[in-house]
Amino acid sequence: MGLAKRIIPCLDVDNGRVVKGVRFVDIRDAGDPVEVAGRYYEQGADEITFLDITASSDNRDTMVHVVEAVAGEVFIPLTVGGGIRSVIDVRRMLNAGADKVSINTAAVSDPDLVKRASDHFGDQCIVVAIDAKQAEYGDAPRWEVYTHGGRKPTGIDAVEWARKMADFGAGEILLTSMDRDGTRDGFDLALTKAVCDAVPVPVIASGGVGNLDHLVEGILQGHADAVLAASIFHYGEYSVAQAKQRMDERGIEVRL
Amino acid sequence: MKHIAVIDYGMGNLRSVSRAIEHVAPSTRVVVTSHPEEIRRSDSVVFPGQGAMGSCLVALDSHGLREVLLEAVREKPFLGICLGLEALFGFSEEDGGMAGLGLLPGRVRLFPPERMRDAASGGALKVPHMGWNQVHQLRAHILWRGIPQDARFYFVHSYYVECGDARYAVGSTDYGVSFTSAAARENLFALQCHPEKSAHIGLQLLRNFVNWDGTD
């Protein structure tokens, strides 16, 4: 017995509302992040990740209020990402009640930010999010890092980048396959394994989960320490508890 | 009304701790404070913390809180969390070696890279130790009340405690090595994991702490 593999539901939040189609039958307000997070908490989620996709920086305060409200009712680790560009942004989210803050685009434009933030707050609360897209196929596949919500290629190799970020003080890597995100075809297992085996810090696999067996594959074949999914939980197809049950049946250690 | 002070020395997310206590004990007054007098007036004290022990001790001293913390450890129910466990011991390997508060015998060590292999799968164990792991209760304690043996709590840390006296080790956890994840002595109880982030199990432990008179 030992450390459990984690299941992390992810909520996309726009102007304070959960935006992916959420259809929990007995939730009053399907778009209320506090209610959705509360439901996942009761189902046994190990952590919850919020991705702030609010376009305008004028509305960033909304996310702070969301985090504050959730943190008063949900007693598991909360990660917040999206639009984090400075140590001050990190501090605001931590003060609001986030346990970890994930940095994506700003880590590429200013890698030193990861160092400054982890020196200041400890590497345990700094997650570097990597959006990767396959660039070369065949015997020696390569994946390239993209920024700005997957719109901008950087020419950076994803595995090298993950190593560098761990070295700079990222306490965890949130790895999303852009090729698989939204497809429901399962994780990019080769990418997941390449990154998980390359870095000394925990890796969360993301992008492509369409059923419970995909979660199992991410752990067993991708070597992920945690698996993140959005739509399979949002649409009410599966509960977090069912996901854990399946992982347990496949011999994966989980918190039941 | 019961009055609980969460010691604020400028490190870590202390609101999580106070929010969780407020949640389990709505009629308790919880203050996150760096004022020695406020801590002296409280009935119970929580000493949380994350990050590095060196900066923790420097911050404690720069806030003038070391003395009142030592007083609290002698006098009232005291709960250390994470770094608030590690700092109680005598010595840490951090930064090439440094003295801790020396309230409990033992040392704080970095997870040894050569031992960080999963016994079953042979896979690498990542550091920080992050996630839900089991706490094996080594003996009965009021703060374990209502918490099943080997229940899972949320951990996030890169150093671990090797308790120098088995009498004070009340919980152990396996991660590459078997380490002391909970220690207790009289009115003092401290955990490596985060009860404020450990869902219902963690809330139960905080509830037990709020109701604890400090006798073991």
mmCIF file of C-alpha atoms in Angstrom, chain A residues 79-205:
data_model
loop_
_atom_site.group_PDB
_atom_site.id
_atom_site.type_symbol
_atom_site.label_atom_id
_atom_site.label_comp_id
_atom_site.label_asym_id
_atom_site.label_seq_id
_atom_site.Cartn_x
_atom_site.Cartn_y
_atom_site.Cartn_z
ATOM 1 C CA THR A 79 -5.599 24.283 -8.439
ATOM 2 C CA VAL A 80 -6.262 27.416 -10.443
ATOM 3 C CA GLY A 81 -4.849 28.160 -13.870
ATOM 4 C CA GLY A 82 -5.449 30.555 -16.722
ATOM 5 C CA GLY A 83 -4.059 34.040 -17.082
ATOM 6 C CA ILE A 84 -1.423 33.720 -14.352
ATOM 7 C CA ARG A 85 1.394 36.068 -15.391
ATOM 8 C CA SER A 86 3.153 37.292 -12.273
ATOM 9 C CA VAL A 87 4.096 36.484 -8.704
ATOM 10 C CA ILE A 88 1.297 38.873 -7.691
ATOM 11 C CA ASP A 89 -1.239 36.797 -9.673
ATOM 12 C CA VAL A 90 0.033 33.670 -7.904
ATOM 13 C CA ARG A 91 -0.261 35.319 -4.515
ATOM 14 C CA ARG A 92 -3.819 36.504 -5.183
ATOM 15 C CA MET A 93 -4.971 32.993 -6.036
ATOM 16 C CA LEU A 94 -3.187 31.399 -3.077
ATOM 17 C CA ASN A 95 -4.645 34.003 -0.747
ATOM 18 C CA ALA A 96 -8.093 33.349 -2.166
ATOM 19 C CA GLY A 97 -7.741 29.689 -1.172
ATOM 20 C CA ALA A 98 -6.009 27.945 -4.075
ATOM 21 C CA ASP A 99 -3.425 25.378 -3.014
ATOM 22 C CA LYS A 100 -1.657 25.345 -6.347
ATOM 23 C CA VAL A 101 -1.472 27.710 -9.241
ATOM 24 C CA SER A 102 -0.781 26.539 -12.747
ATOM 25 C CA ILE A 103 1.298 28.611 -15.137
ATOM 26 C CA ASN A 104 1.260 27.978 -18.867
ATOM 27 C CA THR A 105 1.964 30.746 -21.405
ATOM 28 C CA ALA A 106 3.811 32.946 -18.914
ATOM 29 C CA ALA A 107 6.216 30.102 -18.139
ATOM 30 C CA VAL A 108 7.306 30.123 -21.775
ATOM 31 C CA SER A 109 7.553 33.891 -22.147
ATOM 32 C CA ASP A 110 9.217 34.295 -18.742
ATOM 33 C CA PRO A 111 10.636 30.955 -17.448
ATOM 34 C CA ASP A 112 12.170 32.776 -14.535
ATOM 35 C CA LEU A 113 8.650 33.425 -13.221
ATOM 36 C CA VAL A 114 8.460 29.732 -12.308
ATOM 37 C CA LYS A 115 11.677 30.099 -10.323
ATOM 38 C CA ARG A 116 10.577 33.262 -8.577
ATOM 39 C CA ALA A 117 7.158 31.840 -7.731
ATOM 40 C CA SER A 118 8.480 28.545 -6.406
ATOM 41 C CA ASP A 119 11.232 30.246 -4.408
ATOM 42 C CA HIS A 120 8.625 32.484 -2.902
ATOM 43 C CA PHE A 121 5.746 30.129 -2.232
ATOM 44 C CA GLY A 122 7.394 26.701 -2.365
ATOM 45 C CA ASP A 123 7.502 24.336 -5.329
ATOM 46 C CA GLN A 124 4.538 22.376 -3.965
ATOM 47 C CA CYS A 125 2.149 25.084 -5.113
ATOM 48 C CA ILE A 126 3.578 25.777 -8.554
ATOM 49 C CA VAL A 127 2.226 23.655 -11.406
ATOM 50 C CA VAL A 128 3.507 24.175 -14.927
ATOM 51 C CA ALA A 129 0.865 23.396 -17.543
ATOM 52 C CA ILE A 130 2.177 22.176 -20.878
ATOM 53 C CA ASP A 131 0.030 22.000 -24.010
ATOM 54 C CA ALA A 132 1.805 19.679 -26.441
ATOM 55 C CA LYS A 133 1.146 18.662 -30.028
ATOM 56 C CA GLN A 134 2.923 15.903 -31.889
ATOM 57 C CA ALA A 135 5.504 17.304 -34.320
ATOM 58 C CA GLU A 136 7.338 14.191 -35.474
ATOM 59 C CA TYR A 137 6.055 10.649 -35.824
ATOM 60 C CA GLY A 138 7.835 7.337 -36.333
ATOM 61 C CA ASP A 139 10.510 5.768 -34.145
ATOM 62 C CA ALA A 140 11.581 8.990 -32.493
ATOM 63 C CA PRO A 141 8.390 10.970 -31.922
ATOM 64 C CA ARG A 142 8.591 14.569 -30.764
ATOM 65 C CA TRP A 143 6.009 16.870 -29.305
ATOM 66 C CA GLU A 144 6.017 20.637 -29.479
ATOM 67 C CA VAL A 145 4.878 23.063 -26.770
ATOM 68 C CA TYR A 146 2.079 25.472 -27.692
ATOM 69 C CA THR A 147 0.975 28.543 -25.772
ATOM 70 C CA HIS A 148 -1.929 31.008 -25.768
ATOM 71 C CA GLY A 149 -4.547 28.328 -25.318
ATOM 72 C CA GLY A 150 -2.955 26.122 -27.953
ATOM 73 C CA ARG A 151 -2.864 28.764 -30.669
ATOM 74 C CA LYS A 152 0.845 29.558 -30.765
ATOM 75 C CA PRO A 153 3.627 27.071 -31.547
ATOM 76 C CA THR A 154 6.883 27.705 -29.708
ATOM 77 C CA GLY A 155 9.321 25.283 -31.351
ATOM 78 C CA ILE A 156 10.132 23.955 -27.843
ATOM 79 C CA ASP A 157 10.348 20.196 -27.299
ATOM 80 C CA ALA A 158 7.745 19.169 -24.702
ATOM 81 C CA VAL A 159 9.887 16.569 -22.917
ATOM 82 C CA GLU A 160 12.848 18.939 -22.657
ATOM 83 C CA TRP A 161 10.540 21.694 -21.488
ATOM 84 C CA ALA A 162 9.028 19.505 -18.757
ATOM 85 C CA ARG A 163 12.530 18.671 -17.510
ATOM 86 C CA LYS A 164 13.543 22.292 -17.513
ATOM 87 C CA MET A 165 10.416 23.383 -15.659
ATOM 88 C CA ALA A 166 10.907 20.736 -12.963
ATOM 89 C CA ASP A 167 14.443 22.024 -12.670
ATOM 90 C CA PHE A 168 13.161 25.594 -12.348
ATOM 91 C CA GLY A 169 10.963 24.606 -9.422
ATOM 92 C CA ALA A 170 7.673 23.318 -10.834
ATOM 93 C CA GLY A 171 6.326 20.925 -8.198
ATOM 94 C CA GLU A 172 4.074 19.247 -10.725
ATOM 95 C CA ILE A 173 3.448 19.132 -14.482
ATOM 96 C CA LEU A 174 -0.051 19.298 -15.983
ATOM 97 C CA LEU A 175 0.374 17.763 -19.426
ATOM 98 C CA THR A 176 -2.317 18.187 -22.077
ATOM 99 C CA SER A 177 -2.212 16.543 -25.486
ATOM 100 C CA MET A 178 -3.678 19.013 -27.951
ATOM 101 C CA ASP A 179 -4.065 16.252 -30.508
ATOM 102 C CA ARG A 180 -6.381 14.391 -28.149
ATOM 103 C CA ASP A 181 -8.077 17.190 -26.228
ATOM 104 C CA GLY A 182 -11.785 17.076 -26.947
ATOM 105 C CA THR A 183 -11.580 13.913 -29.065
ATOM 106 C CA ARG A 184 -12.575 11.417 -26.343
ATOM 107 C CA ASP A 185 -10.112 8.970 -27.953
ATOM 108 C CA GLY A 186 -8.008 8.571 -24.831
ATOM 109 C CA PHE A 187 -4.730 10.108 -23.685
ATOM 110 C CA ASP A 188 -1.718 10.374 -25.975
ATOM 111 C CA LEU A 189 -0.017 7.580 -24.073
ATOM 112 C CA ALA A 190 3.354 7.911 -25.798
ATOM 113 C CA LEU A 191 3.543 11.589 -24.894
ATOM 114 C CA THR A 192 2.358 10.928 -21.356
ATOM 115 C CA LYS A 193 4.901 8.184 -20.799
ATOM 116 C CA ALA A 194 7.729 10.188 -22.353
ATOM 117 C CA VAL A 195 7.125 13.102 -19.987
ATOM 118 C CA CYS A 196 6.293 11.053 -16.880
ATOM 119 C CA ASP A 197 9.475 9.013 -17.227
ATOM 120 C CA ALA A 198 11.590 12.109 -17.873
ATOM 121 C CA VAL A 199 10.791 14.235 -14.833
ATOM 122 C CA PRO A 200 11.287 13.697 -11.101
ATOM 123 C CA VAL A 201 8.036 15.471 -10.151
ATOM 124 C CA PRO A 202 4.439 14.204 -10.407
ATOM 125 C CA VAL A 203 2.663 14.495 -13.769
ATOM 126 C CA ILE A 204 -1.071 14.950 -14.353
ATOM 127 C CA ALA A 205 -2.215 13.532 -17.702
#
